[in-house]
mmCIF file of C-alpha atoms and ligand atoms in Angstrom:
data_model
loop_
_atom_site.group_PDB
_atom_site.id
_atom_site.type_symbol
_atom_site.label_atom_id
_atom_site.label_comp_id
_atom_site.label_asym_id
_atom_site.label_seq_id
_atom_site.Cartn_x
_atom_site.Cartn_y
_atom_site.Cartn_z
ATOM 1 C CA MET A 1 -16.438 17.772 4.385
ATOM 2 C CA LEU A 2 -15.642 14.468 2.688
ATOM 3 C CA THR A 3 -17.168 13.985 -0.703
ATOM 4 C CA ILE A 4 -16.766 10.598 -2.274
ATOM 5 C CA PRO A 5 -17.853 11.420 -5.809
ATOM 6 C CA ARG A 6 -18.186 7.859 -6.892
ATOM 7 C CA VAL A 7 -20.854 5.771 -5.224
ATOM 8 C CA VAL A 8 -20.352 2.087 -6.073
ATOM 9 C CA PRO A 9 -23.494 0.981 -7.922
ATOM 10 C CA ALA A 10 -24.605 -2.658 -7.729
ATOM 11 C CA VAL A 11 -23.264 -3.460 -11.217
ATOM 12 C CA GLU A 12 -19.848 -2.201 -10.280
ATOM 13 C CA ALA A 13 -19.813 -4.009 -6.935
ATOM 14 C CA GLY A 14 -20.630 -7.175 -8.911
ATOM 15 C CA ARG A 15 -17.757 -6.478 -11.279
ATOM 16 C CA ALA A 16 -15.367 -6.066 -8.327
ATOM 17 C CA LEU A 17 -16.513 -9.403 -6.926
ATOM 18 C CA SER A 18 -16.013 -11.167 -10.229
ATOM 19 C CA GLU A 19 -12.541 -9.622 -10.589
ATOM 20 C CA PHE A 20 -11.723 -10.904 -7.091
ATOM 21 C CA SER A 21 -13.068 -14.305 -8.069
ATOM 22 C CA SER A 22 -11.046 -14.518 -11.287
ATOM 23 C CA ASP A 23 -7.839 -13.300 -9.595
ATOM 24 C CA VAL A 24 -8.309 -16.003 -6.945
ATOM 25 C CA ILE A 25 -8.833 -18.709 -9.597
ATOM 26 C CA VAL A 26 -5.794 -17.605 -11.616
ATOM 27 C CA GLY A 27 -3.514 -17.417 -8.563
ATOM 28 C CA LEU A 28 -4.586 -20.741 -7.098
ATOM 29 C CA SER A 29 -4.432 -22.545 -10.456
ATOM 30 C CA ASN A 30 -0.718 -21.848 -10.893
ATOM 31 C CA PRO A 31 0.922 -25.188 -11.607
ATOM 32 C CA GLY A 32 4.021 -24.092 -9.657
ATOM 33 C CA GLN A 33 3.791 -21.675 -6.749
ATOM 34 C CA LYS A 34 0.188 -20.827 -5.804
ATOM 35 C CA GLU A 35 -0.377 -17.114 -5.184
ATOM 36 C CA LEU A 36 -3.000 -14.616 -4.044
ATOM 37 C CA PRO A 37 -2.670 -10.845 -4.755
ATOM 38 C CA SER A 38 -1.895 -8.839 -1.622
ATOM 39 C CA LYS A 39 -4.270 -6.043 -2.649
ATOM 40 C CA TYR A 40 -7.107 -8.250 -1.361
ATOM 41 C CA PHE A 41 -5.844 -8.072 2.245
ATOM 42 C CA TYR A 42 -7.679 -4.819 2.832
ATOM 43 C CA ASP A 43 -11.329 -5.562 3.502
ATOM 44 C CA GLU A 44 -12.773 -4.094 6.701
ATOM 45 C CA VAL A 45 -11.161 -6.736 8.935
ATOM 46 C CA GLY A 46 -7.828 -6.648 7.076
ATOM 47 C CA SER A 47 -7.642 -2.839 7.219
ATOM 48 C CA ALA A 48 -8.273 -2.915 10.987
ATOM 49 C CA LEU A 49 -5.581 -5.591 11.401
ATOM 50 C CA PHE A 50 -3.164 -3.505 9.338
ATOM 51 C CA GLU A 51 -3.799 -0.510 11.617
ATOM 52 C CA ALA A 52 -2.996 -2.789 14.566
ATOM 53 C CA ILE A 53 0.222 -3.982 12.849
ATOM 54 C CA CYS A 54 1.320 -0.351 12.539
ATOM 55 C CA THR A 55 1.235 -0.011 16.328
ATOM 56 C CA LEU A 56 3.336 -3.153 17.007
ATOM 57 C CA PRO A 57 6.789 -2.531 18.484
ATOM 58 C CA GLU A 58 8.297 -5.026 16.010
ATOM 59 C CA TYR A 59 6.834 -3.269 12.945
ATOM 60 C CA GLY A 60 9.243 -0.329 13.001
ATOM 61 C CA LEU A 61 8.160 0.685 9.503
ATOM 62 C CA GLY A 62 4.807 2.056 10.670
ATOM 63 C CA ARG A 63 6.338 4.225 13.376
ATOM 64 C CA ALA A 64 9.247 5.359 11.193
ATOM 65 C CA GLY A 65 6.910 6.792 8.548
ATOM 66 C CA LYS A 66 4.936 8.756 11.146
ATOM 67 C CA ARG A 67 8.026 9.896 13.038
ATOM 68 C CA MET A 68 9.637 11.191 9.868
ATOM 69 C CA LEU A 69 6.647 13.157 8.680
ATOM 70 C CA GLU A 70 6.142 14.622 12.142
ATOM 71 C CA ARG A 71 9.783 15.747 12.092
ATOM 72 C CA TYR A 72 10.358 16.759 8.461
ATOM 73 C CA SER A 73 7.023 17.842 6.954
ATOM 74 C CA GLY A 74 7.921 21.537 7.258
ATOM 75 C CA GLU A 75 11.225 21.023 5.425
ATOM 76 C CA ILE A 76 9.616 18.824 2.790
ATOM 77 C CA MET A 77 6.867 21.325 2.023
ATOM 78 C CA ASP A 78 9.426 24.174 1.871
ATOM 79 C CA CYS A 79 10.964 22.300 -1.072
ATOM 80 C CA VAL A 80 7.631 22.418 -2.954
ATOM 81 C CA PRO A 81 6.906 26.122 -3.554
ATOM 82 C CA GLY A 82 3.837 27.734 -5.103
ATOM 83 C CA GLN A 83 0.187 26.755 -4.947
ATOM 84 C CA VAL A 84 0.002 23.006 -4.308
ATOM 85 C CA MET A 85 -2.804 20.434 -4.407
ATOM 86 C CA ILE A 86 -2.211 17.024 -2.837
ATOM 87 C CA ALA A 87 -3.251 13.549 -4.016
ATOM 88 C CA GLU A 88 -2.443 10.514 -1.916
ATOM 89 C CA LEU A 89 -2.307 6.997 -3.365
ATOM 90 C CA GLY A 90 -3.607 4.439 -0.873
ATOM 91 C CA SER A 91 -4.388 6.911 1.867
ATOM 92 C CA GLY A 92 -5.175 4.276 4.512
ATOM 93 C CA SER A 93 -6.249 6.053 7.685
ATOM 94 C CA GLY A 94 -4.266 9.173 6.712
ATOM 95 C CA GLN A 95 -2.490 9.400 10.084
ATOM 96 C CA GLN A 96 0.956 10.300 8.745
ATOM 97 C CA THR A 97 -0.448 12.707 6.179
ATOM 98 C CA ARG A 98 -1.679 15.051 8.922
ATOM 99 C CA TRP A 99 1.774 16.602 9.376
ATOM 100 C CA LEU A 100 2.203 17.359 5.664
ATOM 101 C CA LEU A 101 -1.259 18.892 5.378
ATOM 102 C CA GLU A 102 -0.714 21.027 8.453
ATOM 103 C CA ALA A 103 2.642 22.225 7.120
ATOM 104 C CA LEU A 104 1.083 23.211 3.787
ATOM 105 C CA ALA A 105 -1.992 24.756 5.447
ATOM 106 C CA ARG A 106 0.309 27.232 7.191
ATOM 107 C CA ARG A 107 0.730 28.978 3.833
ATOM 108 C CA GLN A 108 -2.395 28.217 1.736
ATOM 109 C CA ARG A 109 -5.826 26.638 1.584
ATOM 110 C CA VAL A 110 -5.289 22.943 0.831
ATOM 111 C CA ASN A 111 -7.264 20.625 -1.413
ATOM 112 C CA TYR A 112 -6.421 17.070 -0.399
ATOM 113 C CA TYR A 113 -7.546 14.107 -2.538
ATOM 114 C CA PRO A 114 -7.059 10.679 -0.931
ATOM 115 C CA ILE A 115 -7.407 7.810 -3.436
ATOM 116 C CA ASP A 116 -8.153 4.334 -2.110
ATOM 117 C CA ILE A 117 -10.111 1.303 -3.294
ATOM 118 C CA SER A 118 -11.429 0.950 0.239
ATOM 119 C CA ARG A 119 -14.380 3.186 1.088
ATOM 120 C CA ASN A 120 -13.726 2.380 4.724
ATOM 121 C CA ALA A 121 -10.194 3.729 4.490
ATOM 122 C CA LEU A 122 -11.575 6.965 3.050
ATOM 123 C CA PHE A 123 -13.987 7.351 5.946
ATOM 124 C CA ARG A 124 -11.212 6.683 8.463
ATOM 125 C CA CYS A 125 -9.108 9.244 6.658
ATOM 126 C CA GLN A 126 -11.924 11.784 6.953
ATOM 127 C CA ALA A 127 -12.275 11.053 10.682
ATOM 128 C CA GLU A 128 -8.524 11.529 11.171
ATOM 129 C CA LEU A 129 -7.987 14.615 9.001
ATOM 130 C CA GLY A 130 -11.408 16.225 8.611
ATOM 131 C CA GLN A 131 -10.876 18.758 11.408
ATOM 132 C CA ILE A 132 -7.679 20.373 10.114
ATOM 133 C CA GLU A 133 -8.334 24.031 9.451
ATOM 134 C CA MET A 134 -7.834 25.270 5.874
ATOM 135 C CA VAL A 135 -7.939 21.696 4.506
ATOM 136 C CA SER A 136 -10.781 20.301 2.415
ATOM 137 C CA ILE A 137 -10.936 16.629 1.536
ATOM 138 C CA VAL A 138 -12.439 14.990 -1.524
ATOM 139 C CA GLY A 139 -11.920 11.232 -1.472
ATOM 140 C CA PHE A 140 -11.819 9.034 -4.588
ATOM 141 C CA GLU A 141 -12.863 5.432 -4.191
ATOM 142 C CA ARG A 142 -10.822 4.298 -7.172
ATOM 143 C CA ALA A 143 -7.765 2.350 -8.299
ATOM 144 C CA TYR A 144 -4.653 4.528 -7.932
ATOM 145 C CA LEU A 145 -4.076 5.571 -11.536
ATOM 146 C CA ASP A 146 -7.751 6.071 -12.396
ATOM 147 C CA GLY A 147 -8.170 8.211 -9.292
ATOM 148 C CA LEU A 148 -5.045 10.205 -10.075
ATOM 149 C CA GLN A 149 -6.322 10.969 -13.598
ATOM 150 C CA GLU A 150 -9.499 12.389 -12.074
ATOM 151 C CA VAL A 151 -7.609 14.439 -9.522
ATOM 152 C CA ALA A 152 -5.256 15.827 -12.189
ATOM 153 C CA ALA A 153 -8.306 16.950 -14.193
ATOM 154 C CA ARG A 154 -9.287 19.188 -11.243
ATOM 155 C CA ARG A 155 -6.058 21.146 -11.315
ATOM 156 C CA HIS A 156 -6.391 24.946 -11.559
ATOM 157 C CA ASP A 157 -4.068 27.089 -13.680
ATOM 158 C CA GLY A 158 -0.639 27.473 -12.123
ATOM 159 C CA GLU A 159 -1.304 24.802 -9.511
ATOM 160 C CA ARG A 160 1.293 22.147 -8.807
ATOM 161 C CA LEU A 161 0.153 18.581 -8.108
ATOM 162 C CA MET A 162 1.968 16.743 -5.339
ATOM 163 C CA VAL A 163 1.459 12.967 -5.160
ATOM 164 C CA LEU A 164 2.061 11.086 -1.908
ATOM 165 C CA PHE A 165 2.933 7.399 -2.040
ATOM 166 C CA LEU A 166 3.888 6.711 1.547
ATOM 167 C CA GLY A 167 4.415 3.790 3.912
ATOM 168 C CA SER A 168 6.555 1.767 1.461
ATOM 169 C CA THR A 169 3.534 0.483 -0.433
ATOM 170 C CA ILE A 170 5.783 0.499 -3.505
ATOM 171 C CA GLY A 171 7.635 -2.370 -1.817
ATOM 172 C CA ASN A 172 4.592 -4.579 -2.381
ATOM 173 C CA PHE A 173 5.232 -4.410 -6.145
ATOM 174 C CA ASP A 174 8.029 -6.439 -7.727
ATOM 175 C CA ARG A 175 10.954 -4.134 -8.567
ATOM 176 C CA PRO A 176 10.194 -3.803 -12.324
ATOM 177 C CA ALA A 177 6.469 -3.350 -11.667
ATOM 178 C CA GLY A 178 7.196 -0.686 -9.038
ATOM 179 C CA GLU A 179 9.322 1.263 -11.490
ATOM 180 C CA GLN A 180 6.699 0.889 -14.201
ATOM 181 C CA PHE A 181 4.063 2.163 -11.766
ATOM 182 C CA LEU A 182 6.149 5.293 -11.075
ATOM 183 C CA ARG A 183 6.424 5.788 -14.841
ATOM 184 C CA GLU A 184 2.644 5.577 -15.196
ATOM 185 C CA VAL A 185 2.191 8.102 -12.393
ATOM 186 C CA ARG A 186 4.691 10.343 -14.222
ATOM 187 C CA SER A 187 2.629 10.134 -17.426
ATOM 188 C CA ILE A 188 -0.280 11.795 -15.572
ATOM 189 C CA LEU A 189 1.910 14.568 -14.124
ATOM 190 C CA ARG A 190 3.316 17.778 -15.609
ATOM 191 C CA PRO A 191 6.974 18.828 -15.345
ATOM 192 C CA ASP A 192 7.795 20.046 -11.802
ATOM 193 C CA ASP A 193 4.855 18.247 -10.220
ATOM 194 C CA ALA A 194 6.072 16.479 -7.086
ATOM 195 C CA LEU A 195 6.107 12.901 -5.816
ATOM 196 C CA LEU A 196 6.900 12.032 -2.196
ATOM 197 C CA LEU A 197 7.833 8.360 -2.027
ATOM 198 C CA GLY A 198 8.251 6.373 1.216
ATOM 199 C CA THR A 199 10.500 3.293 1.067
ATOM 200 C CA ASP A 200 11.613 0.850 3.706
ATOM 201 C CA LEU A 201 15.385 0.367 3.550
ATOM 202 C CA ILE A 202 17.496 -2.790 3.754
ATOM 203 C CA LYS A 203 18.239 -3.760 7.342
ATOM 204 C CA PRO A 204 19.308 -6.815 9.364
ATOM 205 C CA ILE A 205 17.249 -9.874 8.474
ATOM 206 C CA PRO A 206 16.177 -10.866 12.028
ATOM 207 C CA ALA A 207 14.555 -7.447 12.554
ATOM 208 C CA LEU A 208 12.728 -7.770 9.233
ATOM 209 C CA ILE A 209 11.485 -11.263 10.000
ATOM 210 C CA LEU A 210 10.135 -10.148 13.397
ATOM 211 C CA ALA A 211 8.406 -7.169 11.777
ATOM 212 C CA TYR A 212 6.386 -9.564 9.597
ATOM 213 C CA ASP A 213 6.094 -12.408 12.110
ATOM 214 C CA ASP A 214 5.299 -10.662 15.372
ATOM 215 C CA PRO A 215 5.022 -12.799 18.514
ATOM 216 C CA ALA A 216 1.463 -11.581 19.227
ATOM 217 C CA GLY A 217 0.349 -13.092 15.913
ATOM 218 C CA VAL A 218 -1.293 -9.955 14.530
ATOM 219 C CA THR A 219 0.460 -10.281 11.146
ATOM 220 C CA ALA A 220 -0.439 -13.977 11.063
ATOM 221 C CA ALA A 221 -4.094 -13.006 11.559
ATOM 222 C CA PHE A 222 -3.767 -10.350 8.818
ATOM 223 C CA ASN A 223 -2.350 -12.976 6.446
ATOM 224 C CA LYS A 224 -4.986 -15.619 7.247
ATOM 225 C CA ASN A 225 -7.773 -13.063 6.901
ATOM 226 C CA LEU A 226 -7.193 -13.279 3.158
ATOM 227 C CA LEU A 227 -8.523 -16.856 3.252
ATOM 228 C CA ALA A 228 -11.293 -15.806 5.654
ATOM 229 C CA ARG A 229 -12.270 -13.088 3.168
ATOM 230 C CA ILE A 230 -12.507 -15.669 0.385
ATOM 231 C CA ASN A 231 -14.720 -17.759 2.671
ATOM 232 C CA ARG A 232 -16.970 -14.766 3.419
ATOM 233 C CA GLU A 233 -17.247 -13.213 -0.020
ATOM 234 C CA LEU A 234 -16.825 -16.166 -2.374
ATOM 235 C CA GLU A 235 -18.254 -18.953 -0.207
ATOM 236 C CA GLY A 236 -14.927 -20.724 0.197
ATOM 237 C CA ASP A 237 -14.382 -23.499 2.713
ATOM 238 C CA PHE A 238 -10.770 -22.807 3.769
ATOM 239 C CA ASP A 239 -10.184 -24.242 7.245
ATOM 240 C CA LEU A 240 -7.914 -21.553 8.732
ATOM 241 C CA ARG A 241 -6.692 -23.973 11.417
ATOM 242 C CA CYS A 242 -4.948 -25.977 8.694
ATOM 243 C CA PHE A 243 -2.658 -23.088 7.643
ATOM 244 C CA GLU A 244 0.357 -21.470 9.223
ATOM 245 C CA HIS A 245 1.820 -18.042 8.610
ATOM 246 C CA VAL A 246 5.305 -18.287 7.094
ATOM 247 C CA VAL A 247 7.762 -15.412 6.588
ATOM 248 C CA ARG A 248 11.018 -15.654 4.590
ATOM 249 C CA TYR A 249 13.628 -13.200 3.436
ATOM 250 C CA ASP A 250 14.949 -13.696 -0.098
ATOM 251 C CA GLU A 251 18.426 -12.167 -0.054
ATOM 252 C CA SER A 252 18.921 -12.071 -3.811
ATOM 253 C CA GLU A 253 15.618 -10.219 -4.355
ATOM 254 C CA ARG A 254 15.975 -8.201 -1.119
ATOM 255 C CA ARG A 255 12.412 -8.895 -0.104
ATOM 256 C CA ILE A 256 10.272 -10.338 2.638
ATOM 257 C CA GLU A 257 7.843 -12.983 1.408
ATOM 258 C CA MET A 258 4.690 -13.933 3.304
ATOM 259 C CA HIS A 259 3.124 -17.321 2.653
ATOM 260 C CA LEU A 260 0.359 -19.487 4.092
ATOM 261 C CA ARG A 261 1.493 -23.086 4.479
ATOM 262 C CA SER A 262 -0.965 -25.942 4.447
ATOM 263 C CA THR A 263 -0.324 -28.238 7.410
ATOM 264 C CA VAL A 264 -2.274 -31.135 5.830
ATOM 265 C CA TRP A 265 -3.254 -32.491 2.426
ATOM 266 C CA GLN A 266 -6.543 -30.766 1.697
ATOM 267 C CA ARG A 267 -9.186 -30.032 -0.889
ATOM 268 C CA VAL A 268 -10.677 -26.534 -0.952
ATOM 269 C CA VAL A 269 -13.912 -25.533 -2.661
ATOM 270 C CA ILE A 270 -14.744 -21.921 -3.542
ATOM 271 C CA ARG A 271 -18.386 -22.136 -4.490
ATOM 272 C CA LYS A 272 -19.072 -18.684 -5.931
ATOM 273 C CA ALA A 273 -15.987 -19.025 -8.153
ATOM 274 C CA GLY A 274 -17.059 -22.521 -9.236
ATOM 275 C CA PHE A 275 -13.547 -23.652 -8.387
ATOM 276 C CA ARG A 276 -11.878 -26.410 -6.408
ATOM 277 C CA PHE A 277 -8.231 -27.188 -5.875
ATOM 278 C CA TYR A 278 -5.866 -29.277 -3.782
ATOM 279 C CA LEU A 279 -2.990 -28.421 -1.476
ATOM 280 C CA ARG A 280 -0.289 -30.867 -0.482
ATOM 281 C CA GLU A 281 0.928 -30.994 3.120
ATOM 282 C CA GLY A 282 3.657 -28.313 3.366
ATOM 283 C CA GLU A 283 2.631 -26.545 0.132
ATOM 284 C CA THR A 284 2.341 -22.755 0.393
ATOM 285 C CA ILE A 285 0.228 -19.962 -1.051
ATOM 286 C CA TRP A 286 2.389 -16.852 -1.588
ATOM 287 C CA THR A 287 0.399 -13.841 -0.400
ATOM 288 C CA GLU A 288 2.764 -10.862 -0.280
ATOM 289 C CA SER A 289 6.236 -9.511 -1.088
ATOM 290 C CA ALA A 290 7.719 -6.492 0.677
ATOM 291 C CA HIS A 291 10.826 -5.265 -1.163
ATOM 292 C CA LYS A 292 13.543 -3.396 0.694
ATOM 293 C CA TYR A 293 15.709 -0.750 -0.970
ATOM 294 C CA SER A 294 18.955 1.140 -0.619
ATOM 295 C CA SER A 295 18.614 4.927 -0.685
ATOM 296 C CA GLU A 296 20.687 5.170 -3.917
ATOM 297 C CA GLU A 297 18.514 2.557 -5.582
ATOM 298 C CA VAL A 298 15.405 4.656 -4.867
ATOM 299 C CA VAL A 299 16.993 7.720 -6.507
ATOM 300 C CA GLN A 300 18.030 5.700 -9.574
ATOM 301 C CA MET A 301 14.613 4.080 -9.893
ATOM 302 C CA GLY A 302 12.966 7.532 -9.769
ATOM 303 C CA GLU A 303 15.368 8.894 -12.378
ATOM 304 C CA ARG A 304 14.701 6.009 -14.762
ATOM 305 C CA ALA A 305 10.951 6.603 -14.310
ATOM 306 C CA GLY A 306 11.136 10.278 -15.349
ATOM 307 C CA TYR A 307 11.859 12.244 -12.159
ATOM 308 C CA ARG A 308 14.764 14.024 -10.485
ATOM 309 C CA CYS A 309 15.323 13.644 -6.778
ATOM 310 C CA VAL A 310 15.299 16.984 -4.932
ATOM 311 C CA GLY A 311 15.652 15.678 -1.379
ATOM 312 C CA GLN A 312 15.843 12.582 0.796
ATOM 313 C CA TRP A 313 15.126 12.298 4.514
ATOM 314 C CA PHE A 314 16.031 9.304 6.671
ATOM 315 C CA ASP A 315 14.965 7.637 9.867
ATOM 316 C CA PHE A 316 17.938 6.037 11.556
ATOM 317 C CA GLU A 317 16.036 4.201 14.291
ATOM 318 C CA TRP A 318 14.277 2.071 11.651
ATOM 319 C CA PRO A 319 16.105 2.727 8.364
ATOM 320 C CA PHE A 320 13.460 4.265 6.151
ATOM 321 C CA ALA A 321 13.558 6.996 3.480
ATOM 322 C CA GLU A 322 11.178 9.691 2.294
ATOM 323 C CA SER A 323 12.350 10.779 -1.167
ATOM 324 C CA LEU A 324 11.027 13.905 -2.853
ATOM 325 C CA PHE A 325 11.021 13.853 -6.654
ATOM 326 C CA PHE A 326 10.028 16.405 -9.283
ATOM 327 C CA ALA A 327 8.727 15.248 -12.651
ATOM 328 C CA VAL A 328 11.144 16.188 -15.480
HETATM 329 C C1 AVI B 1 1.187 -1.901 3.112
HETATM 330 N N1 AVI B 1 2.515 -2.465 3.111
HETATM 331 C C2 AVI B 1 3.538 -1.429 2.898
HETATM 332 C C3 AVI B 1 2.826 -3.318 4.287
HETATM 333 C C4 AVI B 1 4.277 -3.861 4.174
HETATM 334 O O1 AVI B 1 5.012 -3.734 5.148
HETATM 335 O O2 AVI B 1 4.645 -4.366 3.124
HETATM 336 C C5 AVI B 1 1.845 -4.478 4.397
HETATM 337 C C6 AVI B 1 2.177 -5.428 5.509
HETATM 338 N N2 AVI B 1 2.207 -6.707 5.394
HETATM 339 C C7 AVI B 1 2.521 -7.274 6.543
HETATM 340 N N3 AVI B 1 2.722 -6.312 7.426
HETATM 341 C C8 AVI B 1 2.471 -5.145 6.807
#
């Protein structure tokens, strides 16, 4: 049974909307490069589009994560002995987690705690994983670190907490922020708690560009939905036909960047935010970064953040790594 302990009361929903509104104002007021935070991609429409992206032949990342956990979950869980409880940061639909839960459920009853700001994602996760025998699910509709604090407080004596951060979501942070995030996760853990971290690895640029600029236009729709969401929730008047989806690879930063480029000079009004701004023809709004790593870099980043790496597994079809760390 899925329990979502935190119902979002009206006051809190209002607070979320005003945080969205102020993040939009700050990002679009930047005198240099205009930006919007990628965490706002995932409303109901954006989450469905992301699921569709994960099935695209060009987006090898989605299939690599699933393939690896299908193949290596048994080995991974053998490296994490004792009684284990599992928390997942940004569970999404939970599809790839199934293999890990099943592997663990072969030796114990499993308490699985998905943490996601999207209530929808938690329900999809329940639909996907709710039938696995020996597994009970308690979802937390919270920001990652807040949710993890609450999960850690439910730990029983002698139980080891294993945190899953899969799908290369860490790549959506800048490198220093990603490392800092791992450090903050570490501060909630005890020594020998585990972290399984998925990271997309550096690969030829044309394959990366296609993965984020698929010919069917699904990623373009995902990107533009951010403006559509502002229109829906904040009464914006973005004309989506006046934007194009742009994908670049920055070699020095080793990251994909997604932008929305204005095809005309335009004025945009966002009524609920009490905000208006202008875009020049050709000017872009930067909506997402997806950093790519080398396997050694992932180990070093983990070590600097307070972990030791106890195993790494690779997909060679779409270079991708699952790295298992223990907190030191
Ligand atoms: C969620 N995250 C890991 C995806 C990525 O590849 O960075 C989001 C995404 N953006 C465009 N396609 C997929």
